[in-house]
PDB file of C-alpha atoms in Angstrom:
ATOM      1  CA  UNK H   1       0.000   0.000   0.000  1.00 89.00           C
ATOM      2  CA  UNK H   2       1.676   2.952  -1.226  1.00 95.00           C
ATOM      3  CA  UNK H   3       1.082   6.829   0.070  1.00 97.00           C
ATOM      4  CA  UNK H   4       1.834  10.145  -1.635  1.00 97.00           C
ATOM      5  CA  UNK H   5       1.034  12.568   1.543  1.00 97.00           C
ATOM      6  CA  UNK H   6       1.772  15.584  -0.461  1.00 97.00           C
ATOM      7  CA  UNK H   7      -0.386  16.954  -3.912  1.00 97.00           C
ATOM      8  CA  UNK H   8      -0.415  20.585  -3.572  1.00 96.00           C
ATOM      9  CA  UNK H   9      -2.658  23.143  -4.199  1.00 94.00           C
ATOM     10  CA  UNK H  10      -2.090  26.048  -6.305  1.00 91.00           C
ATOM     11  CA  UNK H  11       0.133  28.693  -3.423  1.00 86.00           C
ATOM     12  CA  UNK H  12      -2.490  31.420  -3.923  1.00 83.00           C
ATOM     13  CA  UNK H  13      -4.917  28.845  -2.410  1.00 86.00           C
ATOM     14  CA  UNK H  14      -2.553  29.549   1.303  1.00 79.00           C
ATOM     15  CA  UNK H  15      -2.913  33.632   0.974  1.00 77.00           C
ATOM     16  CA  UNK H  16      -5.834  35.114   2.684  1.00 69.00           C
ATOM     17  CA  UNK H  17      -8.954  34.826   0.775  1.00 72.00           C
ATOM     18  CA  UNK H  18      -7.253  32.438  -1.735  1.00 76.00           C
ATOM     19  CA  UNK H  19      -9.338  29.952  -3.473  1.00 82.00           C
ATOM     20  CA  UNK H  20      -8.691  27.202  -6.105  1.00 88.00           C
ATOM     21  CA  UNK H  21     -10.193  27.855 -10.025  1.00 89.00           C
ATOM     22  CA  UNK H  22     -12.504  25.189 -11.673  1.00 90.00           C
ATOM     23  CA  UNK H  23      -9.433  24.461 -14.019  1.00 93.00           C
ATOM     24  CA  UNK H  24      -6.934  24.222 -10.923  1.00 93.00           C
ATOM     25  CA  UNK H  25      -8.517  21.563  -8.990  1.00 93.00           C
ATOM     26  CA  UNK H  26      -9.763  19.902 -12.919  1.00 94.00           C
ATOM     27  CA  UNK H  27      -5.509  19.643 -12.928  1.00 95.00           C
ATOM     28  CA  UNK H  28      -5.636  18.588  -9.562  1.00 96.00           C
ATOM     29  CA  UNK H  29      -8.033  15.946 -10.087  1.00 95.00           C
ATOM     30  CA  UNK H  30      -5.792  14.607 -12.810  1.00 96.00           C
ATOM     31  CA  UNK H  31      -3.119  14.610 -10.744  1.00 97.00           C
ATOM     32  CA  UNK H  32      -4.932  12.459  -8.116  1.00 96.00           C
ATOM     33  CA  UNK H  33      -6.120  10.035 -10.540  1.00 96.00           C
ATOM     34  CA  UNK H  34      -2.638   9.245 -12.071  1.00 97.00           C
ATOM     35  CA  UNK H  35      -1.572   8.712  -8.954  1.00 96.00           C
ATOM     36  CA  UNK H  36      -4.433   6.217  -8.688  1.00 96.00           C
ATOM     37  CA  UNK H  37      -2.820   4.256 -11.693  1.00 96.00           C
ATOM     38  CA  UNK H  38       0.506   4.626 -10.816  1.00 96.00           C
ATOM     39  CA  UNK H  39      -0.775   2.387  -7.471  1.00 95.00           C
ATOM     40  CA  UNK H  40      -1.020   4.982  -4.744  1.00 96.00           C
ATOM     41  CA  UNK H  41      -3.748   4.367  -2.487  1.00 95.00           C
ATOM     42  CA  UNK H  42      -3.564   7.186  -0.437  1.00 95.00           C
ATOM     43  CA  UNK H  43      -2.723  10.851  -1.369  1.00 97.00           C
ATOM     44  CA  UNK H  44      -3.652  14.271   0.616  1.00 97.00           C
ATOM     45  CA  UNK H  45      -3.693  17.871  -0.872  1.00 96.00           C
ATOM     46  CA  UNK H  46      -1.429  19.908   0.650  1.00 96.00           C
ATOM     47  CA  UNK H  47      -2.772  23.313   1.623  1.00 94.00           C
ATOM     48  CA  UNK H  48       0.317  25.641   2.132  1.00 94.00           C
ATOM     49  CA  UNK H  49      -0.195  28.684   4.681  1.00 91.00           C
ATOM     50  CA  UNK H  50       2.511  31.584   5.253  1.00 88.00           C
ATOM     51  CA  UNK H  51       1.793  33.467   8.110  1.00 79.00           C
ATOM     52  CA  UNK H  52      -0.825  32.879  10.857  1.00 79.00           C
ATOM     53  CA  UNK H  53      -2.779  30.507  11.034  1.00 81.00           C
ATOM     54  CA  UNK H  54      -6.797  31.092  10.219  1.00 76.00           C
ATOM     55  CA  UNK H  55      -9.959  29.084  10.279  1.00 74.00           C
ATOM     56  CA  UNK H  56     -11.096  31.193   7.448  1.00 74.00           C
ATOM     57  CA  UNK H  57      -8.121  29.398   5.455  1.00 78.00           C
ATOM     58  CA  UNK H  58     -11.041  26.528   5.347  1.00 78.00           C
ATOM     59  CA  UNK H  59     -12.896  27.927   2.900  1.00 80.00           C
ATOM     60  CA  UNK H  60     -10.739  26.751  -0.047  1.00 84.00           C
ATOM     61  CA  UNK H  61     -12.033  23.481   0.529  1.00 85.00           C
ATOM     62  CA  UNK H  62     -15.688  24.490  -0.212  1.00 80.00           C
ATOM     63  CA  UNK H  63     -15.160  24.722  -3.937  1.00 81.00           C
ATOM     64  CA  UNK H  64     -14.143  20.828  -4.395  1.00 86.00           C
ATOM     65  CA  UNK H  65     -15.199  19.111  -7.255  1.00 87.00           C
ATOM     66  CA  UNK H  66     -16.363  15.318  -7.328  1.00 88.00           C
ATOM     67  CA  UNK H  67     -13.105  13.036  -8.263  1.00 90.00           C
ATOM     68  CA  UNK H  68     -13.269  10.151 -10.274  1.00 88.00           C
ATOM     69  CA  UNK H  69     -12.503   6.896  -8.181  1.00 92.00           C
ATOM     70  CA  UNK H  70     -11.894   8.805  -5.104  1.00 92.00           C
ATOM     71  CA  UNK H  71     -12.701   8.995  -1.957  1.00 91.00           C
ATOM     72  CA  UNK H  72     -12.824  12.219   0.102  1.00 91.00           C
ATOM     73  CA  UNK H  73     -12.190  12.692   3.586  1.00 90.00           C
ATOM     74  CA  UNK H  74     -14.347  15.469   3.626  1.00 87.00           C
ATOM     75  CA  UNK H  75     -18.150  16.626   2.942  1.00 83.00           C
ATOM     76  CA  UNK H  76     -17.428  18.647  -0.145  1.00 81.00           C
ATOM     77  CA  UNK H  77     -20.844  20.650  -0.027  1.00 77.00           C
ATOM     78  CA  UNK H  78     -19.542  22.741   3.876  1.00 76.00           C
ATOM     79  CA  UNK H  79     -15.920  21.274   3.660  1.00 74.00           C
ATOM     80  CA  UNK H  80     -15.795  19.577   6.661  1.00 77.00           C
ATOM     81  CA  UNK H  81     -14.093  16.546   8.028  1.00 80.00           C
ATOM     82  CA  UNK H  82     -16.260  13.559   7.304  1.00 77.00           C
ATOM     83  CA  UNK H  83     -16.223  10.904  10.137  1.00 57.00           C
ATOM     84  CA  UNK H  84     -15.454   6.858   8.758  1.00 48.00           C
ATOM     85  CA  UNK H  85     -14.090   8.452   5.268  1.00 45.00           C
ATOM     86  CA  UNK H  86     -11.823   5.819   5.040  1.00 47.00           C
ATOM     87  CA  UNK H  87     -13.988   3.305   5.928  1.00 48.00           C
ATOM     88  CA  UNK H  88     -16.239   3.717   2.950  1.00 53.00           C
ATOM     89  CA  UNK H  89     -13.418   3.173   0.365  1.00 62.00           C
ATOM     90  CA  UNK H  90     -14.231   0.829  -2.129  1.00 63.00           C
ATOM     91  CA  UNK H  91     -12.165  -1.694  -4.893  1.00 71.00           C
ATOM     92  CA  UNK H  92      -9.988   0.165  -7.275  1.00 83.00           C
ATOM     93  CA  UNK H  93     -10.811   3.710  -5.577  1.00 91.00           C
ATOM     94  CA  UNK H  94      -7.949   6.160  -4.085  1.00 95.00           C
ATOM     95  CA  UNK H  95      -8.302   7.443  -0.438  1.00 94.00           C
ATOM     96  CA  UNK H  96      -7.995  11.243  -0.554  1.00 95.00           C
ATOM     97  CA  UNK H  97      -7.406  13.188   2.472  1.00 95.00           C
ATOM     98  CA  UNK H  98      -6.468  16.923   3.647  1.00 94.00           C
ATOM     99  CA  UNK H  99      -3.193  18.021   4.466  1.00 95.00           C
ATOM    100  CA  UNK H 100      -1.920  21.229   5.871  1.00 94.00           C
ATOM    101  CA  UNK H 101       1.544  22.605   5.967  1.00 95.00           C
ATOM    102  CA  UNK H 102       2.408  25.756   7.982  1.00 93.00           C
ATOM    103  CA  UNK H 103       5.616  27.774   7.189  1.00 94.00           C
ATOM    104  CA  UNK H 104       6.642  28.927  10.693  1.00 93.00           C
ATOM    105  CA  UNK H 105       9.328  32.006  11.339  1.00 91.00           C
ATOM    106  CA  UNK H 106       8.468  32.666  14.448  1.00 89.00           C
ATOM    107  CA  UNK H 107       6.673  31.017  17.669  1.00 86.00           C
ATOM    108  CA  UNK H 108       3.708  32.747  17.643  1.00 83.00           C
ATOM    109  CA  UNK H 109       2.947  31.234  13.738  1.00 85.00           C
ATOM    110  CA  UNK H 110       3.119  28.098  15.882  1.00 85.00           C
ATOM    111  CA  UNK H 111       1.005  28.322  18.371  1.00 84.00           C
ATOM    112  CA  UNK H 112      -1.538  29.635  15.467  1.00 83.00           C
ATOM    113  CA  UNK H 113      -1.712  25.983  14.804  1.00 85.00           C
ATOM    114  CA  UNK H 114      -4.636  25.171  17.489  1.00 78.00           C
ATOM    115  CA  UNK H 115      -7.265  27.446  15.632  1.00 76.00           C
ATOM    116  CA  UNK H 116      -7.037  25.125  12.763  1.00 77.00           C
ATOM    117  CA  UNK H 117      -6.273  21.720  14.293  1.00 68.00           C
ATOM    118  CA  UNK H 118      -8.638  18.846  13.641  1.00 76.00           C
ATOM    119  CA  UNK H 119      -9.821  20.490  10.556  1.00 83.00           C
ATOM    120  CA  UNK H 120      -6.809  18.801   8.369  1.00 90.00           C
ATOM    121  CA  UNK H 121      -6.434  14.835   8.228  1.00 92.00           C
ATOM    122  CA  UNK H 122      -2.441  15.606   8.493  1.00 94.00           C
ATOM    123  CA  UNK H 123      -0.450  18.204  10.183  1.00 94.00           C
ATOM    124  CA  UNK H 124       2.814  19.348   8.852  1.00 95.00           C
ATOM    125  CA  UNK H 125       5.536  22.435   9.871  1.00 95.00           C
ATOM    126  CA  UNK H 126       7.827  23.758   7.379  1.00 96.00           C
ATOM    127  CA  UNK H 127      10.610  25.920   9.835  1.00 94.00           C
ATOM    128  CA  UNK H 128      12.383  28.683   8.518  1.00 93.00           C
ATOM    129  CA  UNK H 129      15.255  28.737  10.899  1.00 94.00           C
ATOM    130  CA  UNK H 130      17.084  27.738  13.780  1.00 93.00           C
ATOM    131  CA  UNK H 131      14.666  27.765  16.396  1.00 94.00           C
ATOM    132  CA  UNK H 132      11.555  26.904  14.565  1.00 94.00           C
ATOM    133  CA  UNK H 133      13.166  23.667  13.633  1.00 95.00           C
ATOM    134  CA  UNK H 134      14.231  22.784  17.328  1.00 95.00           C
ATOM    135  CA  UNK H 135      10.676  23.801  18.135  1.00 94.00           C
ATOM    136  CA  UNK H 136       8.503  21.785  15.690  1.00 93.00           C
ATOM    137  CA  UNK H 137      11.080  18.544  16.527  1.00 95.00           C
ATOM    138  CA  UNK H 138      10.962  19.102  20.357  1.00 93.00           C
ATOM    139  CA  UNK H 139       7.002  19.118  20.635  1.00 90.00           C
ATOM    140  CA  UNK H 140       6.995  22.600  21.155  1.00 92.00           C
ATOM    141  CA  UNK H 141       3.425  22.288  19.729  1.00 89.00           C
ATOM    142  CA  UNK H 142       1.155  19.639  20.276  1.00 86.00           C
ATOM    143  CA  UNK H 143      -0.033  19.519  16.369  1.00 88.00           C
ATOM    144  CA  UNK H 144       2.706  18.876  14.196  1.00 93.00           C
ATOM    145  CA  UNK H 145       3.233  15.272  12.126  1.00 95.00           C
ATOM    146  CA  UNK H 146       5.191  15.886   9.662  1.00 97.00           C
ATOM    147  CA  UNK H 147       8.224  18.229   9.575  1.00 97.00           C
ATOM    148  CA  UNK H 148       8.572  19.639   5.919  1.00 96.00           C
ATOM    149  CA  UNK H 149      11.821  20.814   4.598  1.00 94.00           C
ATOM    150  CA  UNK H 150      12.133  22.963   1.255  1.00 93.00           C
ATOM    151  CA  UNK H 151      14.231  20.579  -0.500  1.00 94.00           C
ATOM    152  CA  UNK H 152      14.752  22.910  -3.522  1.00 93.00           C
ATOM    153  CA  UNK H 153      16.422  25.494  -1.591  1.00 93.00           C
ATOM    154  CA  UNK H 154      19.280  26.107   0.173  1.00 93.00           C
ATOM    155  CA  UNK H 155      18.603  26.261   4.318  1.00 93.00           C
ATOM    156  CA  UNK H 156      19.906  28.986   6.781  1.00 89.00           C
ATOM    157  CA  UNK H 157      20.637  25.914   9.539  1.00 90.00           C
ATOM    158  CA  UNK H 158      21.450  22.992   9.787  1.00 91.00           C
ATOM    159  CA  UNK H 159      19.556  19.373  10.610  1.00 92.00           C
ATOM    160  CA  UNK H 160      21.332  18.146  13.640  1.00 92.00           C
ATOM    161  CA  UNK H 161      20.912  14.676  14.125  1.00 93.00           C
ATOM    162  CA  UNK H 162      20.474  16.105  17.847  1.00 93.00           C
ATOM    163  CA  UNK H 163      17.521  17.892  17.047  1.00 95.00           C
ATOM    164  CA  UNK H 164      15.960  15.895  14.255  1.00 95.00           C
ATOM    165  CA  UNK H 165      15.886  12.782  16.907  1.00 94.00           C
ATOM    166  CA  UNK H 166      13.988  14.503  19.391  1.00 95.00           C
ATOM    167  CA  UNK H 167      10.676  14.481  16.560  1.00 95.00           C
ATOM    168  CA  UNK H 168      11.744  10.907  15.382  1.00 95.00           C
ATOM    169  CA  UNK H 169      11.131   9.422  19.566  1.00 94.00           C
ATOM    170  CA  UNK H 170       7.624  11.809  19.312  1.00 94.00           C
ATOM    171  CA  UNK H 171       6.480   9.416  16.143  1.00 94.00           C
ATOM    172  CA  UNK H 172       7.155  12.964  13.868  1.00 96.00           C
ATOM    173  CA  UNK H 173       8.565  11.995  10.444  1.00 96.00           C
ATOM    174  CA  UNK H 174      10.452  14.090   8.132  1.00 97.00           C
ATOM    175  CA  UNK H 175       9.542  14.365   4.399  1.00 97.00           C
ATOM    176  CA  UNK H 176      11.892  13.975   1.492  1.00 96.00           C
ATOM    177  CA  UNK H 177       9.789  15.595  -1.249  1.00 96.00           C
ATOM    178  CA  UNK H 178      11.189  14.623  -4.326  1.00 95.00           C
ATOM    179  CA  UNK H 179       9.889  17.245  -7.218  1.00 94.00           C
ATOM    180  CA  UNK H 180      12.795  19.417  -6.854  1.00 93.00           C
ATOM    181  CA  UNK H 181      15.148  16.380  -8.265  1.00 92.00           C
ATOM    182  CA  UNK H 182      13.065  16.337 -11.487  1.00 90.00           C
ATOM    183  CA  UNK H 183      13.968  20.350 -11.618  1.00 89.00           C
ATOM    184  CA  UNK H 184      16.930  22.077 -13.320  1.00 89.00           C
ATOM    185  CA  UNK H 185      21.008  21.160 -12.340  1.00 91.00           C
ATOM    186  CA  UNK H 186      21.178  23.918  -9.577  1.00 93.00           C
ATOM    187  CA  UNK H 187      18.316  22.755  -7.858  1.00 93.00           C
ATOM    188  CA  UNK H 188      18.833  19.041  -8.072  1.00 93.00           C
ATOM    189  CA  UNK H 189      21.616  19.768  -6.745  1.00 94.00           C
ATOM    190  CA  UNK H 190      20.896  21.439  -3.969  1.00 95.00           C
ATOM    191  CA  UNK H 191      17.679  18.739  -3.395  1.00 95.00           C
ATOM    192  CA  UNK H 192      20.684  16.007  -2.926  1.00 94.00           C
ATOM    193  CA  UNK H 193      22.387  17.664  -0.843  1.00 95.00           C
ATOM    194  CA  UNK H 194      19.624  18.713   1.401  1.00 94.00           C
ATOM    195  CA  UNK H 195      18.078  15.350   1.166  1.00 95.00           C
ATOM    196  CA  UNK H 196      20.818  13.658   2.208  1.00 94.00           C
ATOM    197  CA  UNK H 197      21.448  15.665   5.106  1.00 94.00           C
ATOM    198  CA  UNK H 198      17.484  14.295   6.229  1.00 95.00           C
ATOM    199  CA  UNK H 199      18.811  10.508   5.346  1.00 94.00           C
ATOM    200  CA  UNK H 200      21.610  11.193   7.595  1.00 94.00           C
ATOM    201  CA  UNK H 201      20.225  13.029  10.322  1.00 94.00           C
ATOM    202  CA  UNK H 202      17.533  10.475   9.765  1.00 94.00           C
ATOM    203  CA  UNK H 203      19.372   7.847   9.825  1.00 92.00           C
ATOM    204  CA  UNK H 204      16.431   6.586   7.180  1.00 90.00           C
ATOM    205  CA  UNK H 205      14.438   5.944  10.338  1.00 92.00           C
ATOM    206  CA  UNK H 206      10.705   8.168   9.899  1.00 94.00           C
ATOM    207  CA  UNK H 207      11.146   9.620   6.521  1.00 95.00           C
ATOM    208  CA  UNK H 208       8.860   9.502   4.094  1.00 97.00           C
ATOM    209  CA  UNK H 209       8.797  10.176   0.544  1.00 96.00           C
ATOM    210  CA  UNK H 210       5.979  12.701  -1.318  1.00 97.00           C
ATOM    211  CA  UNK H 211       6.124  14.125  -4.597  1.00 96.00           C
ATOM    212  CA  UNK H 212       5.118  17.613  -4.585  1.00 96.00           C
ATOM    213  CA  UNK H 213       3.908  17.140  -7.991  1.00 96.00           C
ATOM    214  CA  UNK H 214       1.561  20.032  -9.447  1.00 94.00           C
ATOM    215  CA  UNK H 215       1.024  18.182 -12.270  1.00 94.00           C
ATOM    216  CA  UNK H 216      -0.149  14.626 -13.591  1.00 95.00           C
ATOM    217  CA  UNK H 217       3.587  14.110 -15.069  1.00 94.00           C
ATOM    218  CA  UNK H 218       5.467  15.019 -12.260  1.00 95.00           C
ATOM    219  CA  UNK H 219       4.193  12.139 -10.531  1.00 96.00           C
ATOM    220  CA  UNK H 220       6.886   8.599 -10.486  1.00 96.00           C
ATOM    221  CA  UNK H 221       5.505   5.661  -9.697  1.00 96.00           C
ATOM    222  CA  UNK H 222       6.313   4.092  -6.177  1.00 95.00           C
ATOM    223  CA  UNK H 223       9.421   1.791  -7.401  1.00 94.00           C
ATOM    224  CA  UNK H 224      11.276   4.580  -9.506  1.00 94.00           C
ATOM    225  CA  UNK H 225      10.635   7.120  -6.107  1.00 94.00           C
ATOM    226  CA  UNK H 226      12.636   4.312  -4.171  1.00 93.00           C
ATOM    227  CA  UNK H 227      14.726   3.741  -6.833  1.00 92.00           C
ATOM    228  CA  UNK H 228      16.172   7.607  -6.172  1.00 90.00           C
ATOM    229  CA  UNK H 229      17.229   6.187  -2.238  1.00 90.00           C
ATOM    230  CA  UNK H 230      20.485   5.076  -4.257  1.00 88.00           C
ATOM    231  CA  UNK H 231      21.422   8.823  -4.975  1.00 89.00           C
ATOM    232  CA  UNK H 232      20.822   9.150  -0.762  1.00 91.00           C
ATOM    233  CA  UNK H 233      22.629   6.072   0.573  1.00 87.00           C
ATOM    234  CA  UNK H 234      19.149   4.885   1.491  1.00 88.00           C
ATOM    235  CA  UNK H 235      19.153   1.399   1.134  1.00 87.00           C
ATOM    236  CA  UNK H 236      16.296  -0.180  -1.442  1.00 86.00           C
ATOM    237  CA  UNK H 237      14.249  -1.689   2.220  1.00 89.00           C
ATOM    238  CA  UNK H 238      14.556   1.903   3.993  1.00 91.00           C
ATOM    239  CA  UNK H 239      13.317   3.572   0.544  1.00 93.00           C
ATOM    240  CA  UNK H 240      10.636   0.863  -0.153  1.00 93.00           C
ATOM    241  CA  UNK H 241       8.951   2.128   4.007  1.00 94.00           C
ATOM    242  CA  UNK H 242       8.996   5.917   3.208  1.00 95.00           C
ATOM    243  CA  UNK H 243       6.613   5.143   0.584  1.00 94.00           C
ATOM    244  CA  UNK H 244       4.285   2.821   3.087  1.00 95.00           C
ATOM    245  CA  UNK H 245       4.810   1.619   6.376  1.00 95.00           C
ATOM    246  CA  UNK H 246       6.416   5.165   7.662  1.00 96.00           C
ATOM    247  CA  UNK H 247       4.063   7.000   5.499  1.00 95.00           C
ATOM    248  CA  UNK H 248       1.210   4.886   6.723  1.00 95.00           C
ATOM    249  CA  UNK H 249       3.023   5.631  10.683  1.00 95.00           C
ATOM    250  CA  UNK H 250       2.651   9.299   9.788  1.00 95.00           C
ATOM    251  CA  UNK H 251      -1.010   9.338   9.270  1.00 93.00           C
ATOM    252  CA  UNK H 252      -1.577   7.083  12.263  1.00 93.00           C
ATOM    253  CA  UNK H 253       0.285   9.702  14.651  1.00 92.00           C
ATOM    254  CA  UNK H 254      -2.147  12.253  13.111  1.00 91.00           C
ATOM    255  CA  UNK H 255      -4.969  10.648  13.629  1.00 87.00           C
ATOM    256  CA  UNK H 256      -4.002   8.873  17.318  1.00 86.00           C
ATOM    257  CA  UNK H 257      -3.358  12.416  18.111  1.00 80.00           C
ATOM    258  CA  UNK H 258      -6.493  13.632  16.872  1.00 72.00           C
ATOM    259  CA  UNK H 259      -8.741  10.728  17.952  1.00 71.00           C
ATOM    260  CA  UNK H 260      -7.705  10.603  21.472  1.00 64.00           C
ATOM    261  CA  UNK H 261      -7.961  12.536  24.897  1.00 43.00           C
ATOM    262  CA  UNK H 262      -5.024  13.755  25.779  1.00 44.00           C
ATOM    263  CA  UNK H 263      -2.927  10.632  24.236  1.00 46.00           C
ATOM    264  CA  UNK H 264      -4.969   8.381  26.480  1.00 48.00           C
ATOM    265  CA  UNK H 265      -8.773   7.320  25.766  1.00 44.00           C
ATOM    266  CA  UNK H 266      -9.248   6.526  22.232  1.00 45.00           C
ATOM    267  CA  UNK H 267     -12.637   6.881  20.610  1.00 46.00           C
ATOM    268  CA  UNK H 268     -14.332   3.297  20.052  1.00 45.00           C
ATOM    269  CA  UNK H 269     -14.179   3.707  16.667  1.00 44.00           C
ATOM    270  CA  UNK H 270     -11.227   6.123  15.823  1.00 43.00           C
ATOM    271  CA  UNK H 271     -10.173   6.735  12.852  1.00 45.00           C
ATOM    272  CA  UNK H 272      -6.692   4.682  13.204  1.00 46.00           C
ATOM    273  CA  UNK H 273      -9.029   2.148  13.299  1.00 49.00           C
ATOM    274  CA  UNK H 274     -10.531   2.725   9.917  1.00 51.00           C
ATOM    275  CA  UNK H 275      -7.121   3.375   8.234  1.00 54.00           C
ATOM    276  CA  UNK H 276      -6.531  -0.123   9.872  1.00 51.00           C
ATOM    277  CA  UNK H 277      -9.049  -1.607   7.843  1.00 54.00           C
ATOM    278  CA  UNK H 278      -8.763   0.075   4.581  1.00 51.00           C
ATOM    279  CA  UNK H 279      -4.910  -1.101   4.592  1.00 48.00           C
ATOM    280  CA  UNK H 280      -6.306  -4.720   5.370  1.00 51.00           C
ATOM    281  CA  UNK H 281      -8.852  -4.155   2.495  1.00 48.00           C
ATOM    282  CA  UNK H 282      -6.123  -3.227   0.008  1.00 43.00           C
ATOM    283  CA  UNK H 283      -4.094  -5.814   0.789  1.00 45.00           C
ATOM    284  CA  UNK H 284      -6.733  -8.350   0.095  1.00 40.00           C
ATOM    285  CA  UNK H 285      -7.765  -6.799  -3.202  1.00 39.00           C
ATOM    286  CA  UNK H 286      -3.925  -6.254  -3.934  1.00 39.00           C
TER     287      UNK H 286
END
C-alpha cells in the first residue's frame, strides 16, 4: 500500500482569501487520478499557509469538485471533516485526504496551529530557521506530524541529528519531497544535498517520501521514487517504508493524536481504526 502525503494546491490557495479555479482543482483531479494508476492508495492535498494561522483558510475546501474513483475525507458541499471516510473506500478507488503545511518564522505562527487543528487529516511544519526547527522537533506544539523541509532550496541551519531525533522518539517523520530532483542542475543539486542531510540526520528511520507534484507528469511511480534512495545512501528496504509503512506511521500519529484525549482514551471507533481496515482491504484486493 503505497502513500503520496503531499499533492499541492495552487500557493495562492494559502494567501488570505485564496481559493482554487474550476481548471486548478480539474488539474488537480488529474493529478490524483494518475496517482491512482501509478498504485497509490492514499494521497492528501497539501494546503500551504505563510503566516498565521486562520480558520477562514477553510474555505478553499468548499469549492471541491467530485473526483473520479476517489474517496474524500471530507463533505465537499460545507468542507468539513467527514467521520469513517476511510472506511467507505471501495475496490480500485484512491483514499484522498487533507493536508496542511504551515511555514513557521516565528513562535507565535506556531502556536496559530490550534485554531485550525482537527480540521486537516495531516499536520505538517515547514521551519524557517534555527529555532523553529528545534521547536517543531521538540514538541513545542502539540499539532505537528510531519516536519517539511524545502528541499529545492538552500537552508539557513542545519539538521542536527540532535535535534531531528527529538521528533523521530515523538512518532514525527520528516519528508523527502522529491519534485525538486526532477527540476533544473542547480536545484537538483541542492535537493541532494539537502536530502541527504534528512537521510543522515535520519538515519532513514521516519522519513517519508511525497512528490510535490503540481502536475499529472510530475508524478513517479512508487518503485522509480525508491529507486532515487540510491542517490541518498538509502538502502532499497529503507526507501521501499517511506513510501508505506512510515508513510502509513505518519497518518496514524495524526490521527491517534487527533482521535484521542489527551494521548490516552481513544474513541471506540477512531479513525486509526478505519485506516486499519482500509490497509487490510487493500491488501486483500492487492
Amino acid at each position: 500500500m503505497f502513500y503520496d502525503l503531499n499533492i499541492p494546491l495552487p500557493e495562492a490557495a494559502g494567501k488570505a482569501g485564496g481559493h482554487v479555479s474550476s481548471q486548478e482543482w480539474a488539474q488537480i483531479a488529474q493529478t490524483v487520478e494518475q496517482a491512482r494508476e501509478l498504485g497509490y492508495s492514499v494521497v492528501a492535498l497539501n494546503l500551504t499557509v505563510q503566516g498565521k494561522l486562520a480558520p477562514e483558510h477553510l474555505s478553499v475546501w468548499n469549492t471541491t469538485p467530485e473526483f473520479k474513483n476517489a474517496q474524500l475525507s471530507w463533505d465537499r458541499a460545507t468542507g468539513a471533516r467527514v467521520g469513517g471516510a476511510t472506511r467507505s473506500v471501495g475496490r480500485g478507488k484512491i483514499c484522498v485526504l487533507r493536508r496542511l503545511t504551515a511555514v513557521i518564522g516565528d513562535a507565535a505562527q506556531g502556536h496559530s496551529l490550534a485554531s485550525v487543528d482537527g480540521a486537516y487529516d495531516i499536520v505538517a511544519v515547514q521551519p524557517t530557521n534555527d529555532a523553529m526547527l528545534l521547536a517543531a522537533c521538540n514538541g513545542t506544539w502539540d499539532a505537528v506530524d510531519i516536519v517539511a523541509l524545502d528541499m529545492g532550496q538552500r537552508w539557513n541551519f542545519v539538521a542536527k541529528q540532535k535535534v531531528v531525533t527529538q521528533a523521530l522518539a515523538l512518532g514525527v517523520s520528516l519528508e523527502i519531497m522529491y519534485q525538486p530532483a526532477l527540476a533544473g542542475e542547480k536545484t537538483r543539486q541542492q535537493w541532494v544535498s539537502n536530502a541527504a542531510a534528512v537521510v543522515r540526520a535520519t538515519r532513514g528511520r521516519s522519513v517519508i517520501w511525497t512528490s510535490a507534484a503540481r502536475r499529472a507528469l510530475d508524478l513517479r511511480a512508487p518503485y522509480d521514487v525508491a529507486n532515487l534512495g540510491e542517490v541518498l545512501q538509502l538502502n532499497g528496504d529503507l526507501s521501499k517504508r517511506a513510501l508505506a509503512a512510515n508513510a502509513r506511521a505518519a497518518l496514524m500519529h495524526a490521527f491517534t493524536r487527533s482521535s484521542t484525549l489527551r494521548a490516552v482514551i481513544a474513541p471506540k471507533h477512531s479513525a486509526a481504526g478505519e485506516l486499519e481496515g482500509l490497509a487490510k482491504k487493500t491488501r486483500m484486493v492487492s
